[in-house]
Each structure stands twice: as structure tokens, then as C-alpha cells.
Amino acid sequence: MMDVRENHEELVEEVLFTEKQVQQAADRCAEWLRGIIQNQSCVLVFYMLEGCRRFAEMLNHRLLRAGVDKELIPIRTSSYNETTQCSEVVKIEDDHIQKDQLQGRTIVLIDDILDTGGTMNSVRKRMLEYGADKVQICVLLEREIERKVNIKADMAGLKTQRAEYLAGVGLDYKGMLRELPYIAVIE
């Protein structure tokens, strides 16, 4: 197997969170999510495609190992429009979601990173519009910055105040580096 870091070494400035730190963060998030699922009877769990696919797989594996068989439902969103700058317009593809099943339920939204909060805020609002009783947020990484929207994670496996562009464990840089097993600062 090819080492992605070697192939894109010029892009990786430093490793911000090691593979071990990422795994430990996934353990903490899965334990939190297990508690939510087991303590509330009406929980639906959605994860954001594409970036969050790897983190969702990590969570699902840990939940299954703990005896919790809960479907994690993908929801496709986009706000970057093929650039590295977040767009003000967030597109949510939710045609496959049965809106009446959200009525009175607790929804958990999972994503790889909570950064500007625009995408997550849009999805949270949509879920509430569909009748969800409560929306909770779990992210692998929360960037602790001042946001234009009032939103924060209920559970964040890792936190950083670093402003540089990050990649790895689902986070991409221009479509590359999602497969890194660690989170790296990109030049």
C-alpha cells in the first residue's frame, strides 16, 4: 500500500493529531453516542457524506463491538463548491429522509469537523423544521473559533484553535488526503 504522506509530503506541514489520538477520540465519541442511543428510545443518527464516512465507520465499528446495532444514515451536504473556501450556500440532499419519522425524535448529527458551523447549522435547522424534538451534534474535531452562527458540538473527540487547513481521517484538501490515518496541518 502506498504511503499517502510520502506522495503528498510537500502538502503536509505537521501531524496535528496522531493516529492513536484519533482512535482515542473515536472511542470517546462512540461511548457518548452509545449512551445517547441506549438512554433514549427515539434516536436517529445521521452522518455527513463524504468527509464523515470514515469517522462514521469508526463509530459504527465501536458501537457494534459494544453490542449496539444502530443504523447510521448518510446525508449528503455540500458547501465548499470544489474550493477550499466554505460557501454561504449549503446544499442538503435529503430526499431519502422520511420526514414524518423525525417527528418528536432526538436526532444526532455526526461530522468530521465543526469549523464555521454553516453546514451543520443548516442541517440542524432542517431537522428541526421536519419536527425533530432535539438535535445533538457529535464531531471528530471541533475548531474552537468564533463562528458567524451560534453552534457548538455536544461531543467533540478532538479540539483545536489552529486556523490552518487540516486534512486526514476524512478531511480533504482539494479532494486529496482524506485517507490519512492522522490529522495533518496542510501548508
PDB file of C-alpha atoms in Angstrom:
ATOM      1  CA  MET A   1       0.000   0.000   0.000  1.00  0.00           C
ATOM      2  CA  MET A   2       1.265   3.443  -0.926  1.00  0.00           C
ATOM      3  CA  ASP A   3       2.066   5.944   1.861  1.00  0.00           C
ATOM      4  CA  VAL A   4      -0.084   8.978   1.113  1.00  0.00           C
ATOM      5  CA  ARG A   5       2.111  11.228   3.243  1.00  0.00           C
ATOM      6  CA  GLU A   6       5.137  10.371   1.087  1.00  0.00           C
ATOM      7  CA  ASN A   7       3.181  11.073  -2.084  1.00  0.00           C
ATOM      8  CA  HIS A   8       1.929  14.414  -0.780  1.00  0.00           C
ATOM      9  CA  GLU A   9       4.790  15.208   1.593  1.00  0.00           C
ATOM     10  CA  GLU A  10       5.019  18.714   0.221  1.00  0.00           C
ATOM     11  CA  LEU A  11       1.447  19.372   1.432  1.00  0.00           C
ATOM     12  CA  VAL A  12       1.793  18.017   4.989  1.00  0.00           C
ATOM     13  CA  GLU A  13       3.361  20.608   7.256  1.00  0.00           C
ATOM     14  CA  GLU A  14       2.924  18.648  10.504  1.00  0.00           C
ATOM     15  CA  VAL A  15       0.839  15.971  12.170  1.00  0.00           C
ATOM     16  CA  LEU A  16      -1.598  17.753  14.482  1.00  0.00           C
ATOM     17  CA  PHE A  17      -3.288  14.628  15.898  1.00  0.00           C
ATOM     18  CA  THR A  18      -1.658  11.210  15.629  1.00  0.00           C
ATOM     19  CA  GLU A  19      -3.467   8.069  14.572  1.00  0.00           C
ATOM     20  CA  LYS A  20      -3.534   6.966  18.221  1.00  0.00           C
ATOM     21  CA  GLN A  21      -5.099  10.279  19.317  1.00  0.00           C
ATOM     22  CA  VAL A  22      -7.714   9.956  16.550  1.00  0.00           C
ATOM     23  CA  GLN A  23      -8.548   6.399  17.670  1.00  0.00           C
ATOM     24  CA  GLN A  24      -8.898   7.519  21.292  1.00  0.00           C
ATOM     25  CA  ALA A  25     -11.157  10.381  20.192  1.00  0.00           C
ATOM     26  CA  ALA A  26     -13.328   7.929  18.242  1.00  0.00           C
ATOM     27  CA  ASP A  27     -13.563   5.760  21.375  1.00  0.00           C
ATOM     28  CA  ARG A  28     -14.804   8.737  23.422  1.00  0.00           C
ATOM     29  CA  CYS A  29     -17.328   9.751  20.760  1.00  0.00           C
ATOM     30  CA  ALA A  30     -18.642   6.187  20.389  1.00  0.00           C
ATOM     31  CA  GLU A  31     -19.095   5.891  24.156  1.00  0.00           C
ATOM     32  CA  TRP A  32     -21.025   9.183  24.216  1.00  0.00           C
ATOM     33  CA  LEU A  33     -23.155   8.080  21.253  1.00  0.00           C
ATOM     34  CA  ARG A  34     -23.817   4.677  22.859  1.00  0.00           C
ATOM     35  CA  GLY A  35     -25.149   6.484  25.933  1.00  0.00           C
ATOM     36  CA  ILE A  36     -27.474   8.651  23.833  1.00  0.00           C
ATOM     37  CA  ILE A  37     -28.808   5.650  21.912  1.00  0.00           C
ATOM     38  CA  GLN A  38     -29.321   3.469  24.980  1.00  0.00           C
ATOM     39  CA  ASN A  39     -30.886   6.192  27.137  1.00  0.00           C
ATOM     40  CA  GLN A  40     -33.395   7.459  24.583  1.00  0.00           C
ATOM     41  CA  SER A  41     -35.793   5.276  22.642  1.00  0.00           C
ATOM     42  CA  CYS A  42     -36.331   7.547  19.657  1.00  0.00           C
ATOM     43  CA  VAL A  43     -32.914   8.339  18.226  1.00  0.00           C
ATOM     44  CA  LEU A  44     -31.944   8.694  14.579  1.00  0.00           C
ATOM     45  CA  VAL A  45     -28.270   9.158  13.716  1.00  0.00           C
ATOM     46  CA  PHE A  46     -27.217  10.950  10.528  1.00  0.00           C
ATOM     47  CA  TYR A  47     -23.699  11.461   9.252  1.00  0.00           C
ATOM     48  CA  MET A  48     -22.480  13.897   6.632  1.00  0.00           C
ATOM     49  CA  LEU A  49     -21.099  12.442   3.416  1.00  0.00           C
ATOM     50  CA  GLU A  50     -18.343  12.394   2.077  1.00  0.00           C
ATOM     51  CA  GLY A  51     -15.909  13.645   4.685  1.00  0.00           C
ATOM     52  CA  CYS A  52     -17.538  11.903   7.614  1.00  0.00           C
ATOM     53  CA  ARG A  53     -17.747   8.440   6.043  1.00  0.00           C
ATOM     54  CA  ARG A  54     -14.508   7.284   7.692  1.00  0.00           C
ATOM     55  CA  PHE A  55     -15.424   8.645  11.127  1.00  0.00           C
ATOM     56  CA  ALA A  56     -18.927   7.118  10.839  1.00  0.00           C
ATOM     57  CA  GLU A  57     -17.360   3.744  10.027  1.00  0.00           C
ATOM     58  CA  MET A  58     -15.106   4.064  13.083  1.00  0.00           C
ATOM     59  CA  LEU A  59     -18.134   4.854  15.273  1.00  0.00           C
ATOM     60  CA  ASN A  60     -20.250   2.079  13.782  1.00  0.00           C
ATOM     61  CA  HIS A  61     -17.495  -0.484  14.384  1.00  0.00           C
ATOM     62  CA  ARG A  62     -17.182   0.583  18.031  1.00  0.00           C
ATOM     63  CA  LEU A  63     -20.952   0.568  18.554  1.00  0.00           C
ATOM     64  CA  LEU A  64     -21.282  -2.927  17.104  1.00  0.00           C
ATOM     65  CA  ARG A  65     -18.414  -4.138  19.287  1.00  0.00           C
ATOM     66  CA  ALA A  66     -20.319  -2.714  22.299  1.00  0.00           C
ATOM     67  CA  GLY A  67     -23.477  -4.570  21.254  1.00  0.00           C
ATOM     68  CA  VAL A  68     -25.325  -1.531  19.862  1.00  0.00           C
ATOM     69  CA  ASP A  69     -26.775  -2.186  16.412  1.00  0.00           C
ATOM     70  CA  LYS A  70     -27.926   1.214  15.178  1.00  0.00           C
ATOM     71  CA  GLU A  71     -28.090   2.271  11.548  1.00  0.00           C
ATOM     72  CA  LEU A  72     -26.116   5.416  10.798  1.00  0.00           C
ATOM     73  CA  ILE A  73     -27.935   7.196   7.972  1.00  0.00           C
ATOM     74  CA  PRO A  74     -25.915   9.176   5.416  1.00  0.00           C
ATOM     75  CA  ILE A  75     -26.965  12.652   4.402  1.00  0.00           C
ATOM     76  CA  ARG A  76     -25.154  14.466   1.621  1.00  0.00           C
ATOM     77  CA  THR A  77     -24.354  18.124   2.069  1.00  0.00           C
ATOM     78  CA  SER A  78     -22.090  20.480   0.224  1.00  0.00           C
ATOM     79  CA  SER A  79     -20.872  23.962   0.966  1.00  0.00           C
ATOM     80  CA  TYR A  80     -17.352  24.151  -0.452  1.00  0.00           C
ATOM     81  CA  ASN A  81     -18.206  24.100  -4.152  1.00  0.00           C
ATOM     82  CA  GLU A  82     -14.919  22.420  -5.206  1.00  0.00           C
ATOM     83  CA  THR A  83     -12.774  25.025  -3.415  1.00  0.00           C
ATOM     84  CA  THR A  84     -11.167  25.253  -0.001  1.00  0.00           C
ATOM     85  CA  GLN A  85     -13.377  28.183   0.997  1.00  0.00           C
ATOM     86  CA  CYS A  86     -16.712  27.499   2.644  1.00  0.00           C
ATOM     87  CA  SER A  87     -19.638  28.825   0.645  1.00  0.00           C
ATOM     88  CA  GLU A  88     -22.552  30.696   2.221  1.00  0.00           C
ATOM     89  CA  VAL A  89     -24.909  28.378   0.303  1.00  0.00           C
ATOM     90  CA  VAL A  90     -25.374  24.917   1.805  1.00  0.00           C
ATOM     91  CA  LYS A  91     -26.985  22.237  -0.326  1.00  0.00           C
ATOM     92  CA  ILE A  92     -28.703  19.417   1.589  1.00  0.00           C
ATOM     93  CA  GLU A  93     -29.764  16.299  -0.315  1.00  0.00           C
ATOM     94  CA  ASP A  94     -32.416  14.836   1.968  1.00  0.00           C
ATOM     95  CA  ASP A  95     -34.912  13.326  -0.478  1.00  0.00           C
ATOM     96  CA  HIS A  96     -34.303   9.863   1.034  1.00  0.00           C
ATOM     97  CA  ILE A  97     -35.228  11.010   4.548  1.00  0.00           C
ATOM     98  CA  GLN A  98     -38.765  10.148   5.615  1.00  0.00           C
ATOM     99  CA  LYS A  99     -39.618  13.436   7.255  1.00  0.00           C
ATOM    100  CA  ASP A 100     -42.566  12.080   9.241  1.00  0.00           C
ATOM    101  CA  GLN A 101     -40.194   9.667  11.019  1.00  0.00           C
ATOM    102  CA  LEU A 102     -38.310  12.625  12.511  1.00  0.00           C
ATOM    103  CA  GLN A 103     -41.379  13.867  14.410  1.00  0.00           C
ATOM    104  CA  GLY A 104     -40.642  14.057  18.151  1.00  0.00           C
ATOM    105  CA  ARG A 105     -37.322  12.227  17.868  1.00  0.00           C
ATOM    106  CA  THR A 106     -33.833  13.015  19.050  1.00  0.00           C
ATOM    107  CA  ILE A 107     -31.501  13.418  16.092  1.00  0.00           C
ATOM    108  CA  VAL A 108     -27.732  13.057  16.341  1.00  0.00           C
ATOM    109  CA  LEU A 109     -25.730  14.673  13.557  1.00  0.00           C
ATOM    110  CA  ILE A 110     -22.204  13.357  13.052  1.00  0.00           C
ATOM    111  CA  ASP A 111     -19.494  15.094  11.076  1.00  0.00           C
ATOM    112  CA  ASP A 112     -15.744  15.028  10.758  1.00  0.00           C
ATOM    113  CA  ILE A 113     -15.233  18.685  11.698  1.00  0.00           C
ATOM    114  CA  LEU A 114     -17.188  21.600  13.102  1.00  0.00           C
ATOM    115  CA  ASP A 115     -15.489  24.621  11.628  1.00  0.00           C
ATOM    116  CA  THR A 116     -17.502  27.655  10.546  1.00  0.00           C
ATOM    117  CA  GLY A 117     -20.713  25.881  11.554  1.00  0.00           C
ATOM    118  CA  GLY A 118     -22.644  26.912   8.451  1.00  0.00           C
ATOM    119  CA  THR A 119     -23.307  23.429   7.121  1.00  0.00           C
ATOM    120  CA  MET A 120     -24.106  21.908  10.498  1.00  0.00           C
ATOM    121  CA  ASN A 121     -26.404  24.803  11.403  1.00  0.00           C
ATOM    122  CA  SER A 122     -28.308  24.407   8.123  1.00  0.00           C
ATOM    123  CA  VAL A 123     -28.784  20.668   8.653  1.00  0.00           C
ATOM    124  CA  ARG A 124     -29.775  21.175  12.302  1.00  0.00           C
ATOM    125  CA  LYS A 125     -32.396  23.762  11.282  1.00  0.00           C
ATOM    126  CA  ARG A 126     -33.756  21.432   8.589  1.00  0.00           C
ATOM    127  CA  MET A 127     -34.138  18.572  11.083  1.00  0.00           C
ATOM    128  CA  LEU A 128     -35.998  20.845  13.499  1.00  0.00           C
ATOM    129  CA  GLU A 129     -38.241  22.050  10.649  1.00  0.00           C
ATOM    130  CA  TYR A 130     -39.093  18.395   9.969  1.00  0.00           C
ATOM    131  CA  GLY A 131     -40.283  18.057  13.562  1.00  0.00           C
ATOM    132  CA  ALA A 132     -37.272  16.658  15.425  1.00  0.00           C
ATOM    133  CA  ASP A 133     -37.609  17.192  19.157  1.00  0.00           C
ATOM    134  CA  LYS A 134     -33.892  17.637  19.784  1.00  0.00           C
ATOM    135  CA  VAL A 135     -30.743  17.773  17.628  1.00  0.00           C
ATOM    136  CA  GLN A 136     -27.371  16.874  19.093  1.00  0.00           C
ATOM    137  CA  ILE A 137     -24.005  17.168  17.384  1.00  0.00           C
ATOM    138  CA  CYS A 138     -21.008  14.840  17.546  1.00  0.00           C
ATOM    139  CA  VAL A 139     -17.809  15.636  15.638  1.00  0.00           C
ATOM    140  CA  LEU A 140     -14.381  14.116  15.454  1.00  0.00           C
ATOM    141  CA  LEU A 141     -12.782  17.566  15.528  1.00  0.00           C
ATOM    142  CA  GLU A 142     -14.104  20.922  16.668  1.00  0.00           C
ATOM    143  CA  ARG A 143     -12.224  24.015  15.656  1.00  0.00           C
ATOM    144  CA  GLU A 144     -12.614  26.413  18.593  1.00  0.00           C
ATOM    145  CA  ILE A 145     -13.150  29.640  16.724  1.00  0.00           C
ATOM    146  CA  GLU A 146     -15.624  32.488  16.746  1.00  0.00           C
ATOM    147  CA  ARG A 147     -18.412  31.485  14.374  1.00  0.00           C
ATOM    148  CA  LYS A 148     -20.945  33.530  12.454  1.00  0.00           C
ATOM    149  CA  VAL A 149     -23.624  31.124  13.681  1.00  0.00           C
ATOM    150  CA  ASN A 150     -24.323  30.094  17.272  1.00  0.00           C
ATOM    151  CA  ILE A 151     -23.496  26.407  17.226  1.00  0.00           C
ATOM    152  CA  LYS A 152     -21.205  24.064  19.111  1.00  0.00           C
ATOM    153  CA  ALA A 153     -20.723  20.336  19.370  1.00  0.00           C
ATOM    154  CA  ASP A 154     -22.357  18.374  22.154  1.00  0.00           C
ATOM    155  CA  MET A 155     -19.452  15.954  21.785  1.00  0.00           C
ATOM    156  CA  ALA A 156     -16.097  16.637  20.137  1.00  0.00           C
ATOM    157  CA  GLY A 157     -13.424  13.963  20.163  1.00  0.00           C
ATOM    158  CA  LEU A 158     -10.666  16.483  19.491  1.00  0.00           C
ATOM    159  CA  LYS A 159     -10.446  20.262  19.690  1.00  0.00           C
ATOM    160  CA  THR A 160      -8.064  22.765  18.185  1.00  0.00           C
ATOM    161  CA  GLN A 161      -7.692  26.503  17.846  1.00  0.00           C
ATOM    162  CA  ARG A 162      -5.366  26.123  14.868  1.00  0.00           C
ATOM    163  CA  ALA A 163      -6.529  28.111  11.859  1.00  0.00           C
ATOM    164  CA  GLU A 164      -4.516  26.302   9.170  1.00  0.00           C
ATOM    165  CA  TYR A 165      -6.139  23.976   6.674  1.00  0.00           C
ATOM    166  CA  LEU A 166      -6.376  20.419   8.003  1.00  0.00           C
ATOM    167  CA  ALA A 167      -6.581  17.053   6.230  1.00  0.00           C
ATOM    168  CA  GLY A 168      -6.818  13.373   7.112  1.00  0.00           C
ATOM    169  CA  VAL A 169      -9.369  10.944   8.595  1.00  0.00           C
ATOM    170  CA  GLY A 170     -11.986  12.138   6.118  1.00  0.00           C
ATOM    171  CA  LEU A 171     -10.958  15.786   5.966  1.00  0.00           C
ATOM    172  CA  ASP A 172      -9.720  16.528   2.477  1.00  0.00           C
ATOM    173  CA  TYR A 173      -7.569  19.096   0.783  1.00  0.00           C
ATOM    174  CA  LYS A 174      -8.841  19.635  -2.769  1.00  0.00           C
ATOM    175  CA  GLY A 175     -10.133  16.061  -2.852  1.00  0.00           C
ATOM    176  CA  MET A 176      -6.877  14.570  -1.558  1.00  0.00           C
ATOM    177  CA  LEU A 177      -5.558  13.243   1.754  1.00  0.00           C
ATOM    178  CA  ARG A 178      -8.899  12.001   3.182  1.00  0.00           C
ATOM    179  CA  GLU A 179      -7.320   8.590   3.718  1.00  0.00           C
ATOM    180  CA  LEU A 180      -4.556   9.763   6.061  1.00  0.00           C
ATOM    181  CA  PRO A 181      -4.921   7.914   9.414  1.00  0.00           C
ATOM    182  CA  TYR A 182      -3.962  11.097  11.293  1.00  0.00           C
ATOM    183  CA  ILE A 183      -4.961  14.764  11.059  1.00  0.00           C
ATOM    184  CA  ALA A 184      -2.332  16.947   9.454  1.00  0.00           C
ATOM    185  CA  VAL A 185      -1.777  20.666   9.053  1.00  0.00           C
ATOM    186  CA  ILE A 186      -1.527  21.499   5.351  1.00  0.00           C
ATOM    187  CA  GLU A 187       0.832  24.174   4.046  1.00  0.00           C
TER     188      GLU A 187
END
